[in-house]
Structure formats: C-alpha cells, structure tokens
Amino acid sequence: VLDQAGQVAALNDAWRAGRGTLGYHHAAIEVGADYLVACDRATDPDAAVACTVAAGIRDVIAGRKSECQFEYSCPSPGDERAVAFRATPVMLAGGPGAVVAYLPVDSAGHAEDRPRVSARSRALAQSTLQVGDWLIRSGMAPYFSDEMFRLHNLDSSAAGADGPAGPAVETFLRQIHSDDRDRVRATGERFLQQGPGSITCVYRTDPSAGPVRMLEARATTAGEAADDHGEWHGTVLDVTEREQQAAETRQQHKMDSVGRLAGWRNRARL
C-alpha cells in the first residue's frame, strides 16, 4: 500500500517473500521507503518497466485512472519470468493512495488465479485500513467492495438482488443517519450530474442498522456527465476515531480556556 507521496505504508508477507522475483529495484523496499523514487532510479535491465510502473501508480493516486495493469517480463536473479502488475486507488487517512499488487504468471500464461488473488489482497488491505471503494459506469449496476458493505452495515450476500455488487440507492441511503441522509442524497445527485471533478462528504451511519461510524467519502468523475457514458469512482474512509480525537481535543482546549479565564478573574480579585 502506497500513500499519496508514493511512500510504502504497508507490506504483506507474500510481497516480502516474493519481491526478489519482481526486479532488482524491489530488493531494499520496506515500509517508509519511497517506492516511486526507487522506480524512477532503477537501472537496466528493469529501468523501462520500473518507469512505466511509476507512471501508472502516479495516475492512479492522482485520480486520472481508476486502475493500471499490465504484464511484463521480469529479469530477476537466476531466471526470467512474467509478472502481472496492478495498481488500484485507496483512500488513506492522509489522502489518496494506491494498492499495488504483483502476481506471477506461469509458463503457460495462465491467468485464472490472478483476479482471485488480486481481489483477496485488495480486500485484506481495505479491511486493515478501514476504507472501501465503489465504482459506477453509465449503463451498469454499481460496484461496492466488501469493506463498503461492512462500513455501512450492509449484508453483501444480498447484493445480487440489486446488481452484481452494489445495493440500490434507497437501500444504501437507509444505512445513513437520518440527520445526514438528505444532504448525502443531494450531494450524490449533484456529483453524478457534474462534469469532471471531485467531492468530499462526511456523514454518519444509521444507529438502528449497527455501530455508528463517521465516514468520509471522496469521489472523482471521469467523463462529462451522467448521460455521457462517464465513470464515477469513490472511496469511503472510517474516520470515527479521528473525529472522536478531534472532539476530545476541542473539549480539552475549551476546558483549558475556562481554566485560564478563572485564573485571570481570581488574580483580578486579589
């Protein structure tokens, strides 16, 4: 997982175990390393691929692409093998980032396991980071990630009734706090009708549906408008803890101010 600046925010054990087969520039990559700079500085024999990878990741983080994927021949120590690269957007606490996956392609070029493995890695990353994503394309049912269902206290097993993954609009809105529901509806309608752009919206989930969460939704548009065969992609981040900490900080500042005021009054009496 990469943050907005291209630094590594998280790695899984499978990546650490297999990075030696991905190209020489991966050898020293650990959490905190600047992955994009490592790609930019890669030298032969994998410099060209590394630069392409970096460009694709930058496009995903910037919102210019909803995903980037391709296969390449990787000159790793001892042999040469085919690798499938894929980058998809994710929203982190500090802003947009990317989930990056590298999957080996066998000698026969079989790809049957790639979607399954990629989906599993993506679901694990989203669950760990408490961020979900959704996608809408003109003329198609919406897509919701598993974490989107969980964050909104929705049952993903019933999604087939409304589409391949996403719930119907009214089903989704019922999971939002009644005090925030109209605002979220209006924001969503306005967003779907606008041209290329982005929005941010913070709202609470309905207490009757499950745990109340404070969620921050961000979305971007690709295409001119809803009738222009556009594409809308968004992420939803659980900011409950962040908002609670901010409220506690504001309360502490208020108490400190009251204490200082009381001290001034006492000194004035003296």
Coordinates of C-alpha atoms in Angstrom, one line a residue:
V1 CA 0.0 0.0 0.0
L2 CA 1.4 3.4 -1.0
D3 CA 0.5 6.8 0.4
Q4 CA -0.1 10.0 -1.6
A5 CA 3.6 10.7 -1.8
G6 CA 4.4 7.2 -3.1
Q7 CA 5.9 6.0 0.2
V8 CA 5.2 2.5 1.4
A9 CA 2.5 2.5 4.1
A10 CA 2.1 -1.3 4.4
L11 CA 3.5 -4.6 3.0
N12 CA 2.3 -8.1 3.4
D13 CA 4.4 -11.2 4.0
A14 CA 3.7 -12.6 0.5
W15 CA 5.2 -9.5 -1.1
R16 CA 8.3 -9.7 1.2
A17 CA 8.8 -13.3 0.3
G18 CA 8.4 -12.8 -3.5
R19 CA 10.0 -9.4 -4.1
G20 CA 13.2 -11.0 -5.3
T21 CA 11.3 -12.2 -8.4
L22 CA 9.9 -8.8 -9.2
G23 CA 13.0 -6.9 -10.4
Y24 CA 16.2 -5.7 -8.9
H25 CA 14.8 -2.3 -7.8
H26 CA 12.5 -4.0 -5.2
A27 CA 15.3 -5.5 -3.1
A28 CA 15.5 -2.7 -0.5
I29 CA 11.9 -1.7 -0.4
E30 CA 10.4 -1.7 3.1
V31 CA 7.7 0.3 5.0
G32 CA 8.6 4.0 4.8
A33 CA 10.6 3.7 1.6
D34 CA 9.8 6.0 -1.4
Y35 CA 8.6 3.4 -3.9
L36 CA 8.2 5.9 -6.8
V37 CA 11.7 7.2 -6.4
A38 CA 13.0 3.7 -6.3
C39 CA 11.2 3.0 -9.6
D40 CA 12.5 6.3 -11.1
R41 CA 16.1 5.5 -10.2
A42 CA 16.0 1.9 -11.4
T43 CA 18.7 1.0 -13.9
D44 CA 19.0 -1.7 -16.5
P45 CA 17.8 -4.3 -17.0
D46 CA 14.4 -3.3 -15.5
A47 CA 14.5 0.6 -15.8
A48 CA 11.9 0.8 -18.6
V49 CA 9.3 -1.3 -16.8
A50 CA 10.0 0.5 -13.4
C51 CA 9.3 3.9 -15.0
T52 CA 6.1 2.6 -16.6
V53 CA 5.0 1.2 -13.2
A54 CA 5.8 4.6 -11.5
A55 CA 3.8 6.5 -14.1
G56 CA 0.8 4.2 -13.8
I57 CA 0.8 4.5 -10.0
R58 CA 1.0 8.3 -10.2
D59 CA -2.0 8.3 -12.5
V60 CA -4.0 6.1 -10.1
I61 CA -3.1 8.2 -7.0
A62 CA -3.9 11.4 -8.8
G63 CA -7.3 10.0 -9.9
R64 CA -6.5 10.1 -13.6
K65 CA -7.1 6.4 -13.9
S66 CA -9.3 4.0 -11.9
E67 CA -6.7 1.3 -12.3
C68 CA -3.5 0.5 -14.1
Q69 CA -2.5 -3.1 -15.0
F70 CA -0.2 -4.9 -17.5
E71 CA 2.2 -7.8 -17.8
Y72 CA 5.9 -7.7 -18.3
S73 CA 8.9 -9.9 -18.5
C74 CA 11.0 -9.6 -15.3
P75 CA 14.7 -10.2 -15.3
S76 CA 15.0 -11.4 -11.7
P77 CA 18.1 -13.1 -10.2
G78 CA 18.6 -16.6 -11.7
D79 CA 15.8 -16.6 -14.3
E80 CA 13.3 -14.5 -16.3
R81 CA 9.6 -14.7 -15.6
A82 CA 6.4 -13.0 -16.5
V83 CA 4.7 -10.8 -13.8
A84 CA 1.3 -9.2 -13.8
F85 CA 1.2 -5.7 -12.2
R86 CA -1.9 -4.0 -11.0
A87 CA -2.5 -0.7 -9.1
T88 CA -5.9 0.5 -7.8
P89 CA -6.8 3.6 -5.7
V90 CA -7.4 3.5 -2.0
M91 CA -8.2 6.4 0.4
L92 CA -5.9 6.6 3.4
A93 CA -6.1 8.9 6.5
G94 CA -3.7 11.4 4.9
G95 CA -5.3 11.4 1.4
P96 CA -5.4 9.2 -1.7
G97 CA -3.0 6.3 -2.2
A98 CA -2.7 3.0 -4.1
V99 CA -2.9 -0.7 -3.5
V100 CA -0.1 -2.3 -5.7
A101 CA -0.1 -6.0 -6.5
Y102 CA 2.4 -8.1 -8.3
L103 CA 1.3 -11.6 -9.4
P104 CA 3.4 -14.3 -11.1
V105 CA 2.3 -15.6 -14.5
D106 CA 3.1 -19.3 -15.1
S107 CA 4.9 -20.6 -18.1
A108 CA 1.7 -21.3 -19.9
G109 CA 0.5 -17.7 -19.3
H110 CA -2.4 -18.9 -17.2
A111 CA -4.4 -16.1 -15.6
E112 CA -7.2 -17.9 -13.8
D113 CA -5.9 -17.2 -10.3
R114 CA -4.9 -13.6 -10.8
P115 CA -8.4 -12.0 -10.3
R116 CA -8.9 -14.1 -7.2
V117 CA -5.6 -13.4 -5.6
S118 CA -5.8 -9.7 -6.5
A119 CA -9.3 -9.4 -5.0
R120 CA -8.2 -11.2 -1.8
S121 CA -5.2 -8.9 -1.4
R122 CA -7.3 -5.8 -2.1
A123 CA -10.0 -6.9 0.4
L124 CA -7.3 -7.5 3.1
A125 CA -5.8 -4.1 2.5
Q126 CA -9.1 -2.3 2.7
S127 CA -10.2 -4.2 5.8
T128 CA -6.9 -3.3 7.5
L129 CA -7.1 0.3 6.5
Q130 CA -10.9 0.5 7.1
V131 CA -11.5 2.0 3.6
G132 CA -13.9 0.9 1.0
D133 CA -14.4 1.8 -2.6
W134 CA -17.2 1.9 -5.2
L135 CA -17.5 2.3 -8.9
I136 CA -20.3 3.4 -11.2
R137 CA -20.2 3.3 -15.0
S138 CA -23.0 4.5 -17.2
G139 CA -25.5 1.8 -18.1
M140 CA -24.1 -0.7 -15.5
A141 CA -25.0 -1.6 -11.9
P142 CA -22.8 0.0 -9.2
Y143 CA -19.8 -1.9 -7.7
F144 CA -19.2 -2.0 -4.0
S145 CA -16.1 -3.5 -2.3
D146 CA -16.7 -5.8 0.7
E147 CA -15.4 -3.1 3.0
M148 CA -18.0 -0.7 1.7
F149 CA -20.7 -3.1 2.7
R150 CA -19.2 -3.6 6.2
L151 CA -18.7 0.1 6.8
H152 CA -22.4 0.8 6.0
N153 CA -23.7 -2.2 8.0
L154 CA -24.9 -3.8 4.8
D155 CA -25.2 -7.5 4.0
S156 CA -23.0 -8.2 1.0
S157 CA -24.6 -11.7 0.5
A158 CA -27.9 -10.0 -0.6
A159 CA -26.2 -7.8 -3.2
G160 CA -27.3 -9.9 -6.1
A161 CA -30.9 -8.7 -5.7
D162 CA -29.9 -5.2 -6.8
G163 CA -26.9 -5.8 -9.0
P164 CA -23.5 -7.5 -9.4
A165 CA -22.3 -5.9 -6.1
G166 CA -23.7 -2.5 -5.2
P167 CA -27.1 -2.1 -3.4
A168 CA -30.0 0.0 -4.7
V169 CA -29.7 3.7 -4.0
E170 CA -32.6 3.7 -1.4
T171 CA -31.1 0.6 0.3
F172 CA -27.8 2.5 0.7
L173 CA -29.4 5.7 1.9
R174 CA -31.3 3.9 4.6
Q175 CA -28.0 3.0 6.2
I176 CA -27.1 6.7 6.6
H177 CA -28.1 8.7 9.7
S178 CA -31.4 10.4 9.3
D179 CA -29.9 13.8 10.0
D180 CA -27.4 13.3 7.2
R181 CA -29.5 11.4 4.7
D182 CA -30.9 14.3 2.6
R183 CA -27.5 16.1 2.5
V184 CA -25.8 12.9 1.2
R185 CA -28.6 12.3 -1.4
A186 CA -28.3 15.9 -2.7
T187 CA -24.5 15.7 -2.8
G188 CA -24.6 12.4 -4.7
E189 CA -27.1 13.7 -7.2
R190 CA -25.2 16.9 -7.8
F191 CA -21.9 14.9 -8.2
L192 CA -23.4 12.5 -10.8
Q193 CA -24.6 15.4 -12.9
Q194 CA -21.4 17.5 -12.9
G195 CA -18.5 17.3 -15.3
P196 CA -15.0 16.1 -14.4
G197 CA -14.3 17.0 -10.8
S198 CA -14.2 15.7 -7.2
I199 CA -16.2 16.0 -4.0
T200 CA -15.7 15.2 -0.3
C201 CA -18.6 14.4 2.1
V202 CA -18.6 13.4 5.8
Y203 CA -21.6 11.6 7.3
R204 CA -22.7 9.1 10.0
T205 CA -24.3 5.7 9.6
D206 CA -27.7 4.9 10.9
P207 CA -27.6 3.8 14.6
S208 CA -30.5 1.4 14.1
A209 CA -28.5 -0.6 11.5
G210 CA -25.4 -1.3 13.6
P211 CA -22.4 0.5 15.0
V212 CA -22.5 4.3 14.3
R213 CA -19.5 5.2 12.2
M214 CA -18.3 8.6 11.0
L215 CA -17.4 8.2 7.3
E216 CA -15.5 10.4 4.9
A217 CA -16.4 9.9 1.3
R218 CA -14.3 11.1 -1.6
A219 CA -15.2 10.7 -5.3
T220 CA -13.9 11.7 -8.7
T221 CA -15.5 11.9 -12.1
A222 CA -14.2 10.7 -15.5
G223 CA -16.5 11.8 -18.3
E224 CA -18.6 14.8 -18.9
A225 CA -21.9 14.0 -17.2
A226 CA -24.3 11.2 -16.3
D227 CA -25.5 10.9 -19.9
D228 CA -22.0 10.9 -21.4
H229 CA -21.0 7.3 -20.7
G230 CA -18.9 8.6 -17.8
E231 CA -17.3 6.8 -14.9
W232 CA -17.5 7.7 -11.2
H233 CA -15.1 6.3 -8.7
G234 CA -15.1 6.9 -4.9
T235 CA -13.6 5.7 -1.6
V236 CA -15.1 5.8 1.9
L237 CA -12.8 6.0 4.9
D238 CA -13.8 5.3 8.5
V239 CA -12.8 8.5 10.4
T240 CA -14.7 7.7 13.6
E241 CA -11.6 7.6 15.8
R242 CA -10.1 10.7 14.1
E243 CA -13.3 12.7 14.7
Q244 CA -13.6 11.5 18.3
Q245 CA -10.0 12.5 19.0
A246 CA -10.6 15.9 17.4
A247 CA -13.7 16.4 19.6
E248 CA -11.7 15.5 22.7
T249 CA -9.0 17.9 21.7
R250 CA -11.6 20.7 21.2
Q251 CA -13.1 19.9 24.6
Q252 CA -9.7 20.0 26.2
H253 CA -8.9 23.3 24.7
K254 CA -12.3 24.7 25.9
M255 CA -11.6 23.5 29.4
D256 CA -8.1 25.0 29.3
S257 CA -9.6 28.3 28.2
V258 CA -12.1 28.2 31.0
G259 CA -9.3 27.5 33.5
R260 CA -7.2 30.3 32.3
L261 CA -10.2 32.7 32.4
A262 CA -11.0 31.6 36.0
G263 CA -7.3 32.2 36.9
W264 CA -7.4 35.7 35.5
R265 CA -10.5 36.5 37.4
N266 CA -9.0 35.3 40.7
R267 CA -5.9 37.3 40.2
A268 CA -8.0 40.4 39.4
R269 CA -9.9 40.0 42.7
L270 CA -6.5 39.9 44.5

